[in-house]
């Protein structure tokens, strides 16, 4: 097995995890992110890694696609569609974000209307050719596109998800006429129905292609110039690894690359510990990401929107993100009320206590004022925190509120906790899950600081703090697999289900997914998972049902209908036996299982752990003198009762009064109320 470096570029810190094959040792560290040049922090962090060779692997989670979409810094796109349908990206949907706000304006698509073009071609809803493609018209259009200095082309024809013939031919002709221009076709990007969603996703893919290609070329050149070798793998939004070339060819798949590592690592944690239901709580410097692993499996969604009304429906891990992190700024609104976030101090200038020019009070400053953080042991002592600057920053808000500084710091912490409680409820209660069935996984540098209070607020009975929680997302990158998701709309009903047609369509998806893996060099240990999205005829939302067979027979079809009725009742509380079921989308996941690092068993605890000292820490009830432990002193089976602080290099766990902490065989901290 090769050495592996996992790198997660966050808004405040860039995290590194390095697995050394021979010694089986895993190293963790952080560097402050350089927002104007994220690669600089990557190069700085890799200076700690010696002798990387081309046989070694670098796995990178990147926010470049996310940032390009959010800031709209992408390519000039030309949109090509069926005659009469060029306004689909602008009409969008009939819903509104604010029904009674007459000043609300819908978000603009990633293409200008003057660069939207129509071709006189048409397919039927079954994929039959109604109007043949006029190739001379396509060539004329290509010449028009060339004169407009368009940088990328998105092609999305009506019903092309049933038959890609016209899209493929149009792409070939435009490529002949304009050599080298990036082209995205909807059949490759999103072969599903719903014209607007398909068009929006295809346009976003084209919008990103030149940006991602340029960025990846720059990353490779700069790493090579810095003397860094190693094969680079990119983490996609579905949590799987792809080659850099494949990621550049399908850049919309990177729209949510960065936050996926924590979910992947949590899935690995579920397998390791046997705890099947976990809810992730990844609190970094800028944001908090929450997701679930249920029954040992992560949840994949296609219901993602860049902005309200601008969907990209590629398969991605279902992650709920809010602007709440250690760098979230505390401020007073026009009504005189204390608010926290979503604005963040980031890494530049950072919280006031960083001493990098920041003056606004943040959650990190409040935790420092409350004694929850050790100013002399931040990042293991590599970065000293300025407690006086934190007190001064919080004090300015306290003065406006006419409150004591310590109570203001506590209020900032409590408001941040309530913001994060909303994110947890969004992934649990709003999806029909009972919080009492879950364990809260505290990740990110700030996650362990807040996890014990959040347990109580969210009625979650237990929490788990993994090893090196501050780099848990980057750890997920070194334990992930290569993965390809393929979806295709193929509507049928249970009253007239064509088994042969469904079998052929499913096999085509399987072949396409496995071929894409093998083309990237992932040819070993491939596993394939099949499922369908189905609904009662007339419903508007589908339910995913696993399909464990490789073909549709009388027996497998009958079992499919039975399980749909059962899962519908479990999910929605009712079912309608005998009602017609409509299958909408066939789904295939192909995974190449990559070799994983070995997890060491922690030696047993010898004697009772001794604290390294005590410190006054502010809790909701009062200031308390609490013992301070170093996590490195803990062995397997170690037990502690709160209140206490457990410090480690990139985080600190704040154990509330009466809570019990136990160290499991792998070094994870298990906390119960």
XYZ file of C-alpha atoms in Angstrom:
673
model
C 0.000 0.000 0.000
C 1.277 3.472 -0.899
C 1.750 6.401 1.487
C -1.315 8.661 1.477
C -1.726 12.362 2.253
C -5.254 13.675 2.831
C -5.664 17.453 2.474
C -8.812 19.408 3.337
C -8.737 23.109 2.452
C -11.080 24.861 4.878
C -12.057 28.480 5.303
C -9.733 29.011 8.276
C -7.330 26.056 8.366
C -5.989 23.601 5.813
C -5.838 20.148 7.414
C -3.339 17.393 6.667
C -3.320 13.674 7.464
C -0.334 11.533 6.440
C -0.367 7.725 6.528
C 3.054 6.082 6.384
C 2.836 2.626 4.890
C 5.840 0.951 6.526
C 5.439 2.218 10.076
C 1.595 2.278 9.852
C 1.781 5.620 11.593
C -0.737 8.409 10.978
C 0.367 12.020 11.409
C -1.951 15.033 11.691
C -1.299 18.769 11.377
C -2.813 22.101 10.309
C -1.793 25.229 8.432
C -3.649 28.520 8.271
C -5.504 28.743 4.961
C -4.329 31.390 2.511
C -7.666 32.565 1.028
C -6.185 34.454 -1.927
C -3.966 31.521 -2.862
C -5.128 28.216 -1.283
C -2.316 26.258 -2.967
C 0.250 28.190 -0.912
C -1.062 26.655 2.320
C -1.005 23.202 0.697
C 2.638 23.617 -0.325
C 3.562 24.966 3.115
C 1.897 22.008 4.825
C 3.519 19.455 2.516
C 6.947 20.690 3.598
C 6.463 18.425 6.616
C 6.200 15.397 4.327
C 9.504 14.051 3.104
C 10.252 11.861 0.096
C 6.837 11.650 -1.540
C 7.221 9.650 -4.748
C 4.972 9.203 -7.766
C 3.897 5.902 -6.204
C 2.359 7.807 -3.283
C -1.102 9.355 -3.288
C -2.274 12.873 -2.451
C -6.052 13.131 -1.942
C -7.371 16.649 -2.092
C -10.747 18.016 -1.086
C -11.192 21.361 -2.788
C -13.631 24.245 -2.569
C -12.607 25.742 -5.908
C -15.833 24.608 -7.636
C -17.977 25.760 -4.713
C -16.295 29.155 -4.652
C -16.601 29.595 -8.417
C -20.329 28.881 -8.276
C -21.003 31.019 -5.214
C -19.007 33.982 -6.509
C -20.086 33.372 -10.138
C -16.496 33.492 -11.327
C -16.727 31.000 -14.172
C -16.741 30.696 -17.943
C -18.868 32.526 -20.508
C -21.309 29.738 -21.426
C -23.165 29.165 -24.658
C -26.381 27.183 -24.132
C -27.740 25.038 -26.986
C -31.208 23.518 -26.773
C -34.249 22.403 -28.742
C -36.106 25.056 -30.720
C -38.640 26.822 -28.497
C -36.953 25.975 -25.191
C -34.105 28.442 -24.733
C -35.951 30.300 -21.970
C -36.155 27.242 -19.671
C -33.146 28.415 -17.553
C -34.831 31.808 -17.044
C -38.425 30.687 -16.454
C -37.177 28.296 -13.747
C -39.937 27.124 -11.358
C -43.144 28.778 -10.206
C -42.246 28.794 -6.515
C -40.868 31.837 -4.723
C -38.447 32.166 -1.853
C -40.561 34.878 -0.233
C -44.215 34.726 -1.238
C -45.117 38.162 0.149
C -41.897 40.041 -0.672
C -42.636 42.140 -3.762
C -38.971 43.166 -3.978
C -37.726 39.569 -4.303
C -35.955 38.827 -7.582
C -35.240 35.292 -8.726
C -31.608 34.234 -9.045
C -30.000 34.535 -12.447
C -28.817 31.383 -14.248
C -25.158 30.865 -15.129
C -25.746 31.880 -18.740
C -26.854 35.088 -20.439
C -29.944 34.911 -22.629
C -28.141 36.348 -25.639
C -25.857 33.309 -25.562
C -28.752 30.828 -25.585
C -29.251 29.162 -28.973
C -31.874 26.860 -30.477
C -31.629 24.034 -33.002
C -34.544 22.669 -34.983
C -34.461 19.080 -33.699
C -36.956 17.074 -31.643
C -37.261 13.738 -29.873
C -40.447 12.218 -28.518
C -40.959 11.403 -24.844
C -39.941 7.839 -25.722
C -36.728 8.952 -27.412
C -37.902 8.504 -31.001
C -36.682 11.051 -33.569
C -39.525 13.410 -34.517
C -37.403 16.081 -36.235
C -33.941 15.036 -37.407
C -30.898 17.095 -36.518
C -29.814 19.470 -39.299
C -26.011 19.181 -39.277
C -25.558 22.216 -41.524
C -27.514 24.275 -38.972
C -25.244 22.970 -36.207
C -22.110 24.015 -38.105
C -23.538 27.462 -38.703
C -24.338 27.751 -35.004
C -20.779 26.691 -34.118
C -19.420 29.530 -36.228
C -21.712 31.961 -34.381
C -20.510 30.651 -31.025
C -16.899 31.119 -32.125
C -17.450 34.770 -33.036
C -19.006 35.463 -29.591
C -15.802 34.358 -27.780
C -17.779 31.828 -25.764
C -15.547 29.781 -23.434
C -17.677 26.655 -22.883
C -20.814 25.090 -24.381
C -23.735 23.358 -22.615
C -26.030 21.175 -24.764
C -29.413 20.098 -23.398
C -32.045 18.807 -25.823
C -35.608 17.860 -24.986
C -35.955 14.180 -23.931
C -32.274 13.506 -24.581
C -32.168 11.428 -21.394
C -34.112 8.821 -23.397
C -31.884 9.061 -26.489
C -28.551 10.985 -26.567
C -28.117 10.690 -30.348
C -28.624 14.373 -31.150
C -26.576 15.660 -28.209
C -23.610 13.433 -29.039
C -23.657 14.409 -32.714
C -23.977 18.122 -31.912
C -21.024 17.903 -29.534
C -18.904 16.240 -32.205
C -19.728 18.875 -34.831
C -19.061 21.823 -32.487
C -15.762 20.218 -31.419
C -14.782 19.942 -35.097
C -15.644 23.568 -35.744
C -14.144 24.958 -32.510
C -11.262 22.646 -31.522
C -10.503 22.535 -27.814
C -13.659 24.247 -26.534
C -15.077 22.542 -23.412
C -18.498 20.995 -24.092
C -20.998 19.524 -21.609
C -23.992 17.460 -22.719
C -26.909 16.736 -20.425
C -26.850 12.989 -21.099
C -23.382 12.775 -19.544
C -24.046 15.276 -16.758
C -27.600 14.380 -15.675
C -29.586 11.833 -17.706
C -32.815 12.511 -15.801
C -36.123 14.150 -16.530
C -37.269 17.613 -15.396
C -36.009 19.975 -18.060
C -35.082 22.889 -15.836
C -33.038 20.881 -13.340
C -31.220 19.088 -16.159
C -30.508 22.354 -17.986
C -29.313 24.127 -14.821
C -26.936 21.291 -13.921
C -25.496 21.040 -17.437
C -24.943 24.806 -17.607
C -23.174 24.705 -14.211
C -20.884 21.942 -15.479
C -19.901 23.998 -18.533
C -19.531 27.116 -16.363
C -16.919 25.304 -14.242
C -14.910 23.408 -16.854
C -12.365 26.073 -17.871
C -11.956 27.222 -14.246
C -11.317 23.731 -12.875
C -9.014 22.731 -15.724
C -6.906 25.867 -15.245
C -6.837 25.413 -11.460
C -5.778 21.762 -11.632
C -3.029 22.527 -14.151
C -1.811 25.274 -11.845
C -1.868 22.977 -8.807
C 0.173 20.334 -10.612
C 2.691 22.881 -11.900
C 3.179 24.523 -8.513
C 3.503 21.221 -6.658
C 6.049 20.063 -9.210
C 7.958 23.350 -8.881
C 7.974 22.864 -5.103
C 9.441 19.396 -5.564
C 6.307 17.570 -4.422
C 5.682 14.278 -6.199
C 2.710 11.969 -5.832
C -0.400 11.046 -7.774
C -3.232 13.485 -7.028
C -6.751 12.187 -6.416
C -9.673 14.592 -6.117
C -12.566 14.002 -3.715
C -15.975 14.370 -5.373
C -19.261 15.482 -3.851
C -20.334 11.836 -3.450
C -17.343 11.239 -1.152
C -15.480 9.118 -3.690
C -12.072 9.634 -5.226
C -11.535 10.473 -8.894
C -8.452 11.160 -10.939
C -7.662 14.795 -11.625
C -8.444 14.311 -15.330
C -11.840 12.760 -14.597
C -12.690 15.493 -12.090
C -11.800 18.190 -14.635
C -13.986 16.478 -17.253
C -16.959 16.399 -14.842
C -16.384 19.477 -12.656
C -19.960 19.851 -11.397
C -19.246 16.652 -9.441
C -16.953 18.780 -7.226
C -19.633 21.242 -6.115
C -19.516 19.937 -2.527
C -16.079 18.324 -2.411
C -14.671 19.830 0.780
C -17.193 18.819 3.502
C -17.509 15.174 2.384
C -14.482 13.892 4.279
C -16.169 13.958 7.685
C -19.096 11.868 6.425
C -16.763 9.314 4.823
C -14.697 9.141 8.014
C -17.884 8.730 10.072
C -18.970 5.821 7.873
C -15.582 4.188 8.533
C -16.067 4.906 12.235
C -19.451 3.154 12.179
C -17.845 0.024 10.740
C -14.972 0.169 13.212
C -17.000 0.754 16.389
C -20.237 -1.017 15.502
C -22.246 2.142 16.241
C -24.634 2.180 13.286
C -26.505 5.486 13.696
C -24.266 8.543 13.822
C -24.938 12.231 13.235
C -21.919 14.299 12.259
C -21.207 17.692 13.750
C -18.187 19.182 12.003
C -17.520 22.656 13.402
C -14.545 24.364 11.841
C -13.479 27.961 11.778
C -16.006 29.201 9.224
C -18.945 26.790 9.066
C -20.619 23.794 10.648
C -21.562 20.761 8.551
C -24.076 18.172 9.725
C -25.055 14.865 8.144
C -26.164 11.363 9.114
C -24.890 7.811 8.777
C -27.854 5.484 9.311
C -27.394 1.740 9.529
C -23.749 2.274 8.623
C -24.639 4.019 5.335
C -24.360 7.672 4.368
C -27.262 9.397 2.625
C -26.892 10.560 -0.981
C -29.083 13.350 -2.321
C -29.570 15.170 -5.618
C -31.622 17.976 -4.097
C -28.916 20.642 -3.864
C -29.248 24.295 -4.830
C -26.352 26.729 -5.240
C -28.759 29.573 -4.617
C -32.517 29.549 -4.205
C -33.922 28.236 -7.481
C -30.558 27.284 -9.056
C -30.335 23.484 -8.642
C -27.514 21.132 -9.502
C -28.832 17.599 -9.209
C -25.677 15.510 -9.245
C -25.328 12.754 -6.597
C -23.715 14.155 -3.465
C -23.525 13.401 0.221
C -26.484 14.952 2.011
C -24.786 17.630 4.127
C -26.480 20.577 5.836
C -24.154 23.563 6.218
C -24.626 26.739 8.244
C -22.376 29.746 8.799
C -21.408 28.887 12.364
C -17.799 28.190 13.300
C -15.067 29.229 15.658
C -14.520 32.351 13.569
C -18.199 33.372 13.503
C -18.480 37.026 14.505
C -20.709 38.193 17.372
C -22.606 41.407 16.585
C -25.595 43.434 17.711
C -28.506 43.894 15.325
C -30.643 46.995 14.855
C -32.970 45.865 17.608
C -30.131 45.648 20.118
C -30.084 41.836 20.142
C -26.885 39.793 20.217
C -26.329 37.716 17.067
C -23.589 35.260 16.080
C -22.607 34.683 12.437
C -22.960 33.887 9.647
C -20.151 36.377 8.994
C -16.762 34.870 9.778
C -13.350 36.305 10.539
C -11.814 33.410 8.574
C -8.065 32.976 8.760
C -7.381 36.551 7.641
C -7.676 38.572 9.786
C -9.059 35.804 12.012
C -10.459 36.022 15.553
C -9.104 38.795 17.743
C -7.117 36.288 19.811
C -5.133 35.158 16.740
C -3.233 38.439 16.770
C -3.442 38.765 12.991
C -5.320 42.060 12.848
C -8.806 40.851 13.739
C -10.753 42.947 16.221
C -14.297 41.564 16.063
C -15.347 39.127 18.828
C -15.817 35.544 17.634
C -16.897 32.222 19.119
C -13.224 31.293 19.550
C -12.643 34.511 21.508
C -15.661 33.721 23.708
C -14.363 30.204 24.406
C -10.968 31.647 25.321
C -12.570 34.194 27.661
C -14.546 31.355 29.249
C -11.410 29.335 29.974
C -12.386 26.536 27.613
C -9.272 26.982 25.491
C -5.676 27.103 26.681
C -3.976 30.147 25.096
C -0.586 28.437 25.397
C -1.608 25.105 23.844
C -3.454 26.123 20.679
C -2.270 23.849 17.825
C -0.129 22.097 20.407
C 1.585 25.349 21.345
C 2.602 26.239 17.766
C 0.270 29.239 17.851
C -0.199 31.322 20.999
C -3.566 32.998 21.556
C -3.879 36.551 22.875
C -6.298 36.307 25.807
C -6.228 40.056 26.435
C -7.277 40.765 22.834
C -10.148 38.295 23.201
C -11.319 39.934 26.435
C -11.146 43.377 24.812
C -13.116 42.236 21.748
C -15.850 40.550 23.795
C -15.790 43.488 26.183
C -16.835 45.928 23.459
C -19.994 43.895 22.835
C -20.520 43.490 26.586
C -20.383 47.248 27.014
C -23.089 47.754 24.381
C -25.265 45.111 26.033
C -24.488 46.433 29.539
C -23.508 42.910 30.608
C -20.418 41.481 32.345
C -17.732 40.272 29.946
C -17.919 36.653 31.121
C -21.716 36.513 30.765
C -21.434 38.030 27.290
C -18.912 35.338 26.344
C -21.312 32.680 27.653
C -24.172 34.237 25.697
C -22.097 34.108 22.488
C -21.383 30.419 23.099
C -25.039 29.653 23.816
C -26.272 31.466 20.694
C -23.716 29.574 18.596
C -24.948 26.327 20.174
C -28.540 27.170 19.312
C -27.552 27.940 15.711
C -25.929 24.520 15.460
C -28.922 22.893 17.153
C -30.988 24.067 14.195
C -28.598 22.313 11.801
C -28.839 19.077 13.786
C -32.625 19.229 13.791
C -32.576 19.766 10.017
C -30.788 16.446 9.444
C -32.634 14.528 12.184
C -36.142 15.660 13.110
C -36.998 17.129 9.704
C -36.109 13.795 8.094
C -38.094 11.685 10.513
C -35.225 10.502 12.737
C -35.355 10.296 16.524
C -32.253 11.998 18.041
C -32.327 9.462 20.876
C -31.300 6.762 18.374
C -28.072 8.539 17.422
C -24.560 9.246 18.637
C -23.173 12.725 17.977
C -19.758 12.705 16.261
C -17.803 15.830 17.207
C -15.386 16.809 14.451
C -13.536 19.949 13.447
C -11.329 21.925 15.769
C -14.320 23.510 17.539
C -16.657 20.499 17.537
C -15.419 18.860 20.769
C -15.590 22.222 22.562
C -19.361 22.376 22.008
C -20.439 18.733 21.692
C -21.339 18.028 25.325
C -23.674 21.021 25.566
C -25.218 20.174 22.197
C -25.930 16.621 23.380
C -28.179 18.028 26.060
C -29.820 20.623 23.820
C -30.576 18.098 21.056
C -31.575 15.196 23.368
C -28.828 13.026 21.880
C -27.782 10.492 24.543
C -24.113 10.079 23.587
C -21.253 11.710 21.774
C -18.071 10.405 20.192
C -14.912 12.464 19.790
C -12.668 10.691 17.258
C -8.910 10.739 17.229
C -7.546 14.074 15.977
C -11.027 15.573 15.472
C -9.547 18.777 14.063
C -8.353 16.828 10.998
C -11.200 14.303 10.873
C -12.347 15.435 7.426
C -8.862 14.997 5.987
C -8.753 11.568 7.645
C -11.888 10.704 5.678
C -9.976 11.375 2.481
C -7.398 8.679 3.260
C -10.059 6.031 4.010
C -12.345 6.722 1.051
C -12.874 4.626 -2.088
C -13.139 5.456 -5.764
C -16.812 5.864 -6.597
C -18.996 6.545 -9.645
C -22.755 7.241 -9.484
C -24.904 6.835 -12.595
C -28.596 7.793 -12.768
C -31.044 7.545 -15.654
C -34.736 8.280 -15.894
C -36.634 5.283 -17.276
C -40.307 5.671 -16.264
C -42.575 2.608 -16.034
C -45.532 1.524 -13.900
C -46.205 -1.624 -11.940
C -49.283 -2.279 -14.095
C -47.222 -2.529 -17.291
C -43.648 -3.142 -16.240
C -41.264 -4.193 -19.022
C -38.680 -6.351 -17.247
C -36.441 -6.748 -20.302
C -36.280 -2.989 -20.910
C -35.457 -2.292 -17.266
C -32.770 -5.003 -17.184
C -31.086 -3.630 -20.308
C -31.153 -0.054 -18.957
C -29.743 -1.122 -15.583
C -26.985 -3.150 -17.262
C -26.020 -0.149 -19.393
C -25.658 1.944 -16.233
C -23.559 -0.756 -14.544
C -21.303 -1.091 -17.587
C -20.933 2.695 -17.857
C -20.062 3.112 -14.176
C -17.537 0.259 -14.048
C -15.973 1.371 -17.335
C -15.499 4.884 -15.950
C -13.770 3.452 -12.882
C -11.481 1.255 -14.960
C -10.660 4.119 -17.316
C -9.308 5.992 -14.280
C -7.186 3.013 -13.251
C -9.501 1.677 -10.538
C -9.941 -1.914 -11.687
C -9.716 -3.937 -8.461
C -12.326 -4.862 -5.848
C -15.256 -3.258 -7.677
C -18.644 -3.548 -5.997
C -21.905 -2.477 -7.624
C -25.068 -1.331 -5.846
C -28.397 -0.888 -7.656
C -31.540 0.974 -6.629
C -34.647 2.631 -8.050
C -36.526 5.802 -7.269
C -40.243 5.017 -7.207
C -43.518 6.589 -6.096
C -47.236 5.977 -6.085
C -48.650 7.095 -9.411
C -49.584 10.760 -9.079
C -47.120 11.584 -6.308
C -44.493 14.266 -6.872
C -41.621 12.909 -4.759
C -39.824 9.596 -5.067
C -38.580 7.058 -2.538
C -35.336 5.187 -3.152
C -35.561 1.394 -2.878
C -32.530 -0.892 -3.079
C -32.541 -3.496 -5.845
C -30.070 -6.263 -4.875
C -30.442 -8.310 -8.070
C -28.759 -7.844 -11.451
C -31.905 -8.453 -13.491
C -35.652 -7.936 -13.302
C -37.613 -11.176 -13.049
C -41.097 -11.974 -11.769
C -39.621 -12.748 -8.356
C -37.358 -9.690 -8.046
C -40.096 -7.369 -9.341
C -42.645 -8.732 -6.850
C -40.111 -8.279 -4.040
C -39.448 -4.709 -5.242
C -43.134 -3.720 -4.978
C -43.405 -5.336 -1.531
C -40.388 -3.482 -0.189
C -41.587 -0.186 -1.656
C -44.881 -0.470 0.278
C -42.953 -1.350 3.476
C -40.425 1.475 3.150
C -43.128 3.993 2.247
C -44.935 3.186 5.460
C -41.719 3.355 7.491
C -40.779 6.722 5.959
C -44.161 8.456 5.697
C -46.338 6.542 8.168
C -48.711 5.041 5.599
C -48.851 2.966 2.429
C -51.516 2.085 -0.156
C -51.435 -1.660 -0.913
C -52.604 -2.398 -4.433
C -51.978 1.159 -5.669
C -50.049 1.563 -8.925
C -46.341 2.228 -8.397
C -44.324 4.271 -10.865
C -40.577 3.707 -11.194
C -38.829 6.902 -12.234
C -35.037 6.660 -12.031
C -32.615 3.756 -12.154
C -29.513 4.300 -10.018
C -26.167 2.506 -9.948
C -23.203 3.035 -7.646
C -19.898 1.413 -8.601
C -17.214 1.453 -5.918
C -13.602 0.349 -6.202
C -12.592 -0.567 -2.664
C -9.164 0.928 -2.026
C -6.755 -0.271 0.641
C -7.243 1.395 3.999
C -4.799 2.350 6.744
C -4.681 -0.015 9.672
C -6.150 1.409 12.879
C -4.040 0.728 15.932
C -5.463 -0.617 19.175
C -4.743 1.666 22.107
C -2.845 0.138 25.057
C -4.942 -0.438 28.168
C -5.147 2.296 30.768
C -2.724 1.789 33.647
C -3.955 3.251 36.900
C -6.068 6.382 37.201
C -5.243 9.214 34.779
C -3.790 12.229 36.515
C -4.682 15.753 35.406
C -1.875 18.088 34.454
C -3.460 20.872 36.500
C -6.710 22.759 36.956
C -8.281 25.843 35.416
C -11.337 27.997 35.978
C -13.847 27.280 33.213
C -17.163 29.023 32.601
C -20.197 26.732 32.381
C -23.865 27.636 32.219
C -24.231 27.136 35.962
C -21.081 28.990 37.123
C -17.312 29.309 36.943
C -15.862 25.956 38.047
C -12.322 24.886 38.876
C -11.890 21.797 36.685
C -9.086 19.292 36.049
C -7.207 19.555 32.751
C -6.132 16.304 31.072
C -3.902 15.666 28.079
C -5.551 13.199 25.712
C -2.217 11.554 24.936
C -2.118 10.243 28.530
C -5.313 8.221 28.041
C -5.327 4.472 27.516
C -8.037 2.039 26.498
C -10.735 1.810 29.173
C -9.859 5.145 30.791
C -12.865 6.698 32.567
C -13.455 10.296 33.654
C -16.441 12.086 35.140
C -17.096 15.730 34.276
C -16.571 18.571 34.647
C -13.190 18.375 32.945
C -11.223 19.626 29.950
C -9.372 17.164 27.712
C -6.760 18.968 25.622
C -5.087 17.795 22.433
C -3.055 19.465 19.723
C -5.882 20.778 17.517
C -8.892 20.793 19.831
C -10.230 20.525 23.375
C -13.181 18.527 24.699
C -15.295 20.321 27.298
C -16.914 17.695 29.535
C -19.931 19.038 31.443
C -20.804 18.202 35.031
C -21.989 14.621 35.558
C -21.125 13.418 32.067
C -19.130 10.196 31.746
C -16.188 9.790 29.366
C -14.796 6.390 28.350
C -11.926 5.674 25.959
C -12.693 2.863 23.496
C -10.095 0.381 22.146
C -9.292 2.657 19.195
C -8.767 5.806 21.251
C -12.128 7.456 20.566
C -13.720 9.350 23.453
C -17.242 8.060 24.181
C -19.324 10.494 26.233
C -22.658 9.728 27.861
C -25.009 11.945 29.809
